[in-house]
Backbone as numpy.savetxt, mean C-alpha at the origin, in Angstrom:
# Nx Ny Nz CAx CAy CAz Cx Cy Cz
8.89 -10.20 10.64 8.05 -9.01 10.62 8.93 -7.71 10.67
10.06 -7.81 11.27 10.95 -6.72 11.30 11.49 -6.30 9.95
11.81 -7.38 9.26 12.21 -7.08 7.83 11.21 -6.43 6.94
9.89 -6.97 7.14 8.80 -6.31 6.40 8.63 -4.84 6.80
8.62 -4.56 8.11 8.44 -3.16 8.49 9.52 -2.23 7.98
10.76 -2.78 8.00 11.81 -1.97 7.47 11.66 -1.72 5.89
11.27 -2.75 5.24 11.05 -2.55 3.78 9.78 -1.60 3.53
8.78 -1.69 4.35 7.67 -0.81 4.24 8.05 0.63 4.50
8.86 0.84 5.54 9.26 2.22 5.81 10.07 2.75 4.60
11.03 1.85 4.08 11.81 2.34 2.91 10.93 2.63 1.71
9.99 1.82 1.47 9.04 2.13 0.33 8.29 3.41 0.57
7.92 3.63 1.74 7.17 4.94 2.09 8.02 6.12 1.95
9.25 6.02 2.36 10.27 7.08 2.28 10.56 7.33 0.80
10.77 6.29 0.02 11.02 6.50 -1.35 9.90 7.24 -2.05
8.57 6.89 -1.71 7.47 7.61 -2.28 7.48 9.09 -1.84
7.71 9.32 -0.54 7.77 10.71 -0.10 8.90 11.46 -0.76
10.06 10.92 -0.84 11.18 11.57 -1.53 10.93 11.80 -3.04
10.28 10.87 -3.67 9.87 10.99 -5.04 8.92 12.28 -5.21
7.98 12.39 -4.26 7.06 13.52 -4.37 7.67 14.86 -4.11
8.72 14.86 -3.26 9.49 16.04 -3.04 10.40 16.39 -4.26
10.91 15.32 -4.80 11.71 15.48 -6.09 10.87 16.04 -7.20
9.66 15.59 -7.29 8.83 16.25 -8.31 8.50 17.72 -7.97
8.37 18.04 -6.73 8.24 19.41 -6.21 9.38 20.34 -6.77
10.57 19.76 -6.48 11.79 20.41 -6.93 12.02 20.49 -8.40
11.81 19.44 -9.15 12.13 19.46 -10.59 10.94 20.00 -11.44
9.73 19.57 -11.09 8.53 20.07 -11.87 7.46 20.53 -11.01
7.60 21.73 -10.47 6.60 22.18 -9.45 5.24 22.34 -9.95
5.07 22.52 -11.31 3.72 22.62 -11.84 2.96 21.34 -11.80
3.59 20.15 -11.60 2.96 18.93 -11.48 2.95 18.42 -10.04
3.14 19.27 -9.13 3.13 18.89 -7.68 1.96 19.31 -7.06
1.32 18.50 -6.09 0.26 18.94 -5.27 0.66 18.61 -3.84
0.13 19.48 -2.96 0.56 19.29 -1.53 0.12 17.90 -0.94
-0.81 17.21 -1.49 -1.29 15.94 -1.08 -0.30 14.82 -1.34
0.62 15.01 -2.27 1.50 13.93 -2.68 2.29 13.21 -1.54
3.00 13.95 -0.65 3.73 13.31 0.45 2.73 12.54 1.34
1.54 13.09 1.51 0.52 12.45 2.43 -0.05 11.25 1.78
-0.14 11.12 0.46 -0.51 9.95 -0.22 0.50 8.80 0.03
1.78 9.13 0.06 2.77 8.10 0.37 2.59 7.54 1.75
2.36 8.38 2.73 2.08 7.93 4.06 0.85 7.09 4.17
-0.20 7.60 3.45 -1.48 6.82 3.39 -1.18 5.44 2.93
-0.57 5.27 1.81 -0.27 3.92 1.24 0.50 3.13 2.16
1.53 3.70 2.83 2.35 3.02 3.77 1.50 2.42 4.95
0.58 3.14 5.47 -0.25 2.77 6.61 -1.25 1.68 6.16
-1.84 1.87 5.05 -2.90 1.01 4.52 -2.21 -0.40 4.19
-1.09 -0.35 3.48 -0.28 -1.55 3.14 0.12 -2.34 4.45
0.65 -1.59 5.40 1.04 -2.34 6.65 -0.15 -2.88 7.36
-1.31 -2.22 7.39 -2.47 -2.70 8.04 -2.98 -3.96 7.32
-2.98 -3.94 6.07 -3.41 -5.04 5.19 -2.52 -6.20 5.46
-1.25 -6.02 5.43 -0.30 -7.12 5.68 -0.48 -7.75 7.05
-0.68 -6.94 8.04 -0.86 -7.46 9.41 -2.12 -8.28 9.53
-3.23 -7.85 8.87 -4.38 -8.62 8.98 -4.39 -9.95 8.17
-3.69 -9.93 7.09 -3.54 -11.15 6.27 -2.60 -12.12 6.89
-1.50 -11.67 7.48 -0.55 -12.64 8.03 -1.03 -13.15 9.34
-1.83 -12.38 10.05 -2.50 -12.89 11.30 -3.34 -14.09 10.98
-4.12 -13.96 9.87 -4.99 -15.05 9.46 -4.24 -16.32 9.02
-3.05 -16.16 8.50 -2.24 -17.30 8.05 -1.98 -18.25 9.18
-1.86 -17.80 10.41 -1.54 -18.69 11.52 -2.79 -19.52 11.92
-3.96 -19.07 11.59 -5.19 -19.84 11.93 -5.39 -20.98 11.01
-5.55 -20.80 9.68 -5.71 -21.88 8.75 -5.56 -21.31 7.37
-5.26 -22.17 6.39 -5.20 -21.75 4.95 -6.53 -21.16 4.46
-7.66 -21.78 4.92 -9.00 -21.22 4.48 -9.23 -19.80 5.03
-8.78 -19.63 6.34 -9.02 -18.23 6.92 -8.06 -17.30 6.24
-6.88 -17.76 5.80 -6.02 -16.87 5.11 -6.58 -16.37 3.84
-7.17 -17.35 3.01 -7.67 -16.94 1.78 -8.94 -16.01 1.88
-9.77 -16.28 2.83 -10.93 -15.46 3.13 -10.51 -14.09 3.53
-9.48 -14.01 4.52 -9.03 -12.76 4.97 -8.33 -11.94 3.88
-7.53 -12.60 3.05 -6.84 -11.93 1.91 -7.85 -11.33 0.97
-8.83 -12.12 0.59 -9.84 -11.61 -0.40 -10.71 -10.53 0.22
-11.10 -10.66 1.45 -11.91 -9.73 2.20 -11.10 -8.40 2.42
-9.95 -8.51 2.79 -9.09 -7.28 3.00 -8.82 -6.62 1.75
-8.57 -7.34 0.68 -8.32 -6.77 -0.63 -9.43 -5.94 -1.13
-10.65 -6.56 -1.03 -11.88 -5.83 -1.43 -12.16 -4.65 -0.61
-12.00 -4.79 0.75 -12.24 -3.70 1.67 -11.26 -2.53 1.38
-9.99 -2.82 1.19 -9.01 -1.75 0.88 -9.35 -1.06 -0.43
-9.83 -1.81 -1.45 -10.20 -1.17 -2.67 -11.39 -0.27 -2.48
-12.35 -0.60 -1.67 -13.42 0.29 -1.37 -12.93 1.54 -0.60
-12.06 1.35 0.35 -11.42 2.48 1.00 -10.70 3.42 0.09
-9.92 2.82 -0.85 -9.20 3.65 -1.82 -10.16 4.41 -2.70
-11.28 3.78 -3.16 -12.32 4.38 -3.92 -12.96 5.63 -3.24
-13.26 5.45 -1.95 -13.89 6.41 -1.16 -12.87 7.62 -0.88
-11.62 7.30 -0.63 -10.66 8.39 -0.53 -10.52 9.18 -1.76
-10.39 8.48 -2.94 -10.36 9.14 -4.19 -11.58 10.03 -4.45
-12.70 9.50 -4.18 -14.02 10.18 -4.53 -14.11 11.45 -3.62
-13.84 11.32 -2.34 -13.91 12.47 -1.45 -12.94 13.54 -1.84
-11.68 13.10 -2.14 -10.68 14.13 -2.47 -10.94 14.75 -3.81
-11.38 14.06 -4.78 -11.59 14.56 -6.13 -12.87 15.47 -6.17
-13.84 15.19 -5.26 -15.01 16.00 -5.20 -14.71 17.36 -4.47
-13.73 17.31 -3.56 -13.52 18.52 -2.74 -12.31 19.41 -3.37
-11.43 18.82 -4.07 -10.31 19.52 -4.66 -10.32 19.39 -6.15
-11.05 20.16 -6.76 -11.15 20.04 -8.22 -10.03 20.77 -9.02
-9.23 21.44 -8.26 -8.13 22.17 -8.97 -6.99 21.32 -9.59
-6.80 20.19 -9.01 -5.73 19.27 -9.53 -6.15 17.84 -9.63
-7.12 17.66 -10.39 -7.72 16.29 -10.60 -6.68 15.32 -11.19
-6.03 15.79 -12.32 -5.15 14.93 -13.03 -3.92 14.52 -12.16
-3.39 15.54 -11.50 -2.15 15.30 -10.67 -2.49 14.29 -9.57
-3.60 14.49 -8.80 -3.96 13.58 -7.79 -4.26 12.18 -8.29
-4.97 12.09 -9.40 -5.32 10.79 -9.93 -4.09 9.98 -10.35
-3.12 10.59 -10.98 -1.92 10.00 -11.40 -1.13 9.57 -10.22
-1.01 10.48 -9.26 -0.20 10.19 -8.03 -0.85 9.07 -7.24
-2.17 9.03 -7.17 -2.84 8.01 -6.45 -2.68 6.65 -7.15
-2.80 6.67 -8.44 -2.62 5.41 -9.21 -1.28 4.86 -9.06
-0.26 5.78 -9.12 1.13 5.42 -9.02 1.40 4.78 -7.65
0.98 5.43 -6.64 1.10 4.92 -5.21 0.36 3.60 -4.99
-0.73 3.49 -5.64 -1.57 2.22 -5.53 -0.76 1.08 -6.16
-0.23 1.32 -7.39 0.47 0.19 -8.09 1.75 -0.09 -7.30
2.48 0.85 -6.80 3.61 0.56 -5.98 3.37 -0.22 -4.76
2.30 0.19 -4.08 1.94 -0.55 -2.82 1.43 -1.92 -3.14
0.60 -2.09 -4.17 0.14 -3.34 -4.50 1.16 -4.31 -4.89
2.17 -3.91 -5.69 3.26 -4.80 -6.06 4.05 -5.09 -4.82
4.29 -4.15 -3.95 5.02 -4.36 -2.70 4.37 -5.40 -1.83
3.04 -5.23 -1.67 2.36 -6.18 -0.80 2.29 -7.58 -1.41
2.02 -7.68 -2.63 2.04 -8.94 -3.27 3.28 -9.74 -3.12
4.40 -9.08 -3.32 5.71 -9.63 -3.20 5.93 -10.04 -1.74
5.52 -9.19 -0.73 5.70 -9.48 0.63 4.82 -10.66 1.07
3.62 -10.80 0.58 2.72 -11.92 0.89 3.27 -13.20 0.33
3.81 -13.11 -0.96 4.48 -14.36 -1.51 5.65 -14.88 -0.68
6.50 -13.85 -0.23 7.68 -14.20 0.49 7.22 -14.76 1.88
6.18 -14.19 2.50 5.68 -14.64 3.81 5.19 -16.16 3.63
4.39 -16.39 2.59 3.88 -17.74 2.38 4.97 -18.69 2.11
6.02 -18.30 1.32 7.22 -19.20 1.17 7.87 -19.57 2.42
8.20 -18.50 3.22 8.80 -18.76 4.53 8.00 -19.63 5.46
6.68 -19.42 5.51 5.84 -20.25 6.33 5.82 -21.59 5.89
5.79 -21.83 4.55 5.84 -23.20 4.02 7.07 -23.89 4.36
8.23 -23.19 4.29 9.55 -23.80 4.69 9.52 -24.17 6.24
8.99 -23.27 7.00 8.86 -23.57 8.44 8.03 -24.84 8.75
6.92 -24.93 8.07 5.98 -26.13 8.28 6.64 -27.38 7.78
7.36 -27.27 6.69 7.99 -28.50 6.17 9.21 -28.97 7.04
9.88 -27.99 7.61 10.99 -28.45 8.53 10.59 -28.97 9.83
9.31 -28.77 10.23 8.82 -29.22 11.57 8.27 -30.70 11.43
């Protein structure tokens, strides 16, 4: 878990630094929400991983149910966040949408790889016992 948290912090910091780099290089494409989006995706990804890995210790069936349920729930949360922000801040729709989608893809790939690594490690632990 320590390795995952360190990787999650690094991913979040890279996204925050990328947003500040955009502010420095191309200020016309920067929105004040960009660094906060990186933190949002870091927190949501960490919460999702914690819920899914906790279910892995119960049973494979619980893991699959928790994984699918969490994924659908997170997608609805993302949709709600996007809808609320886009309805209240119409001045930079394109910038926010592109930033949000980029953060979503990065966090989705990160979490998928982390879950696959977790499953592999758990399988090795169970085979060795």
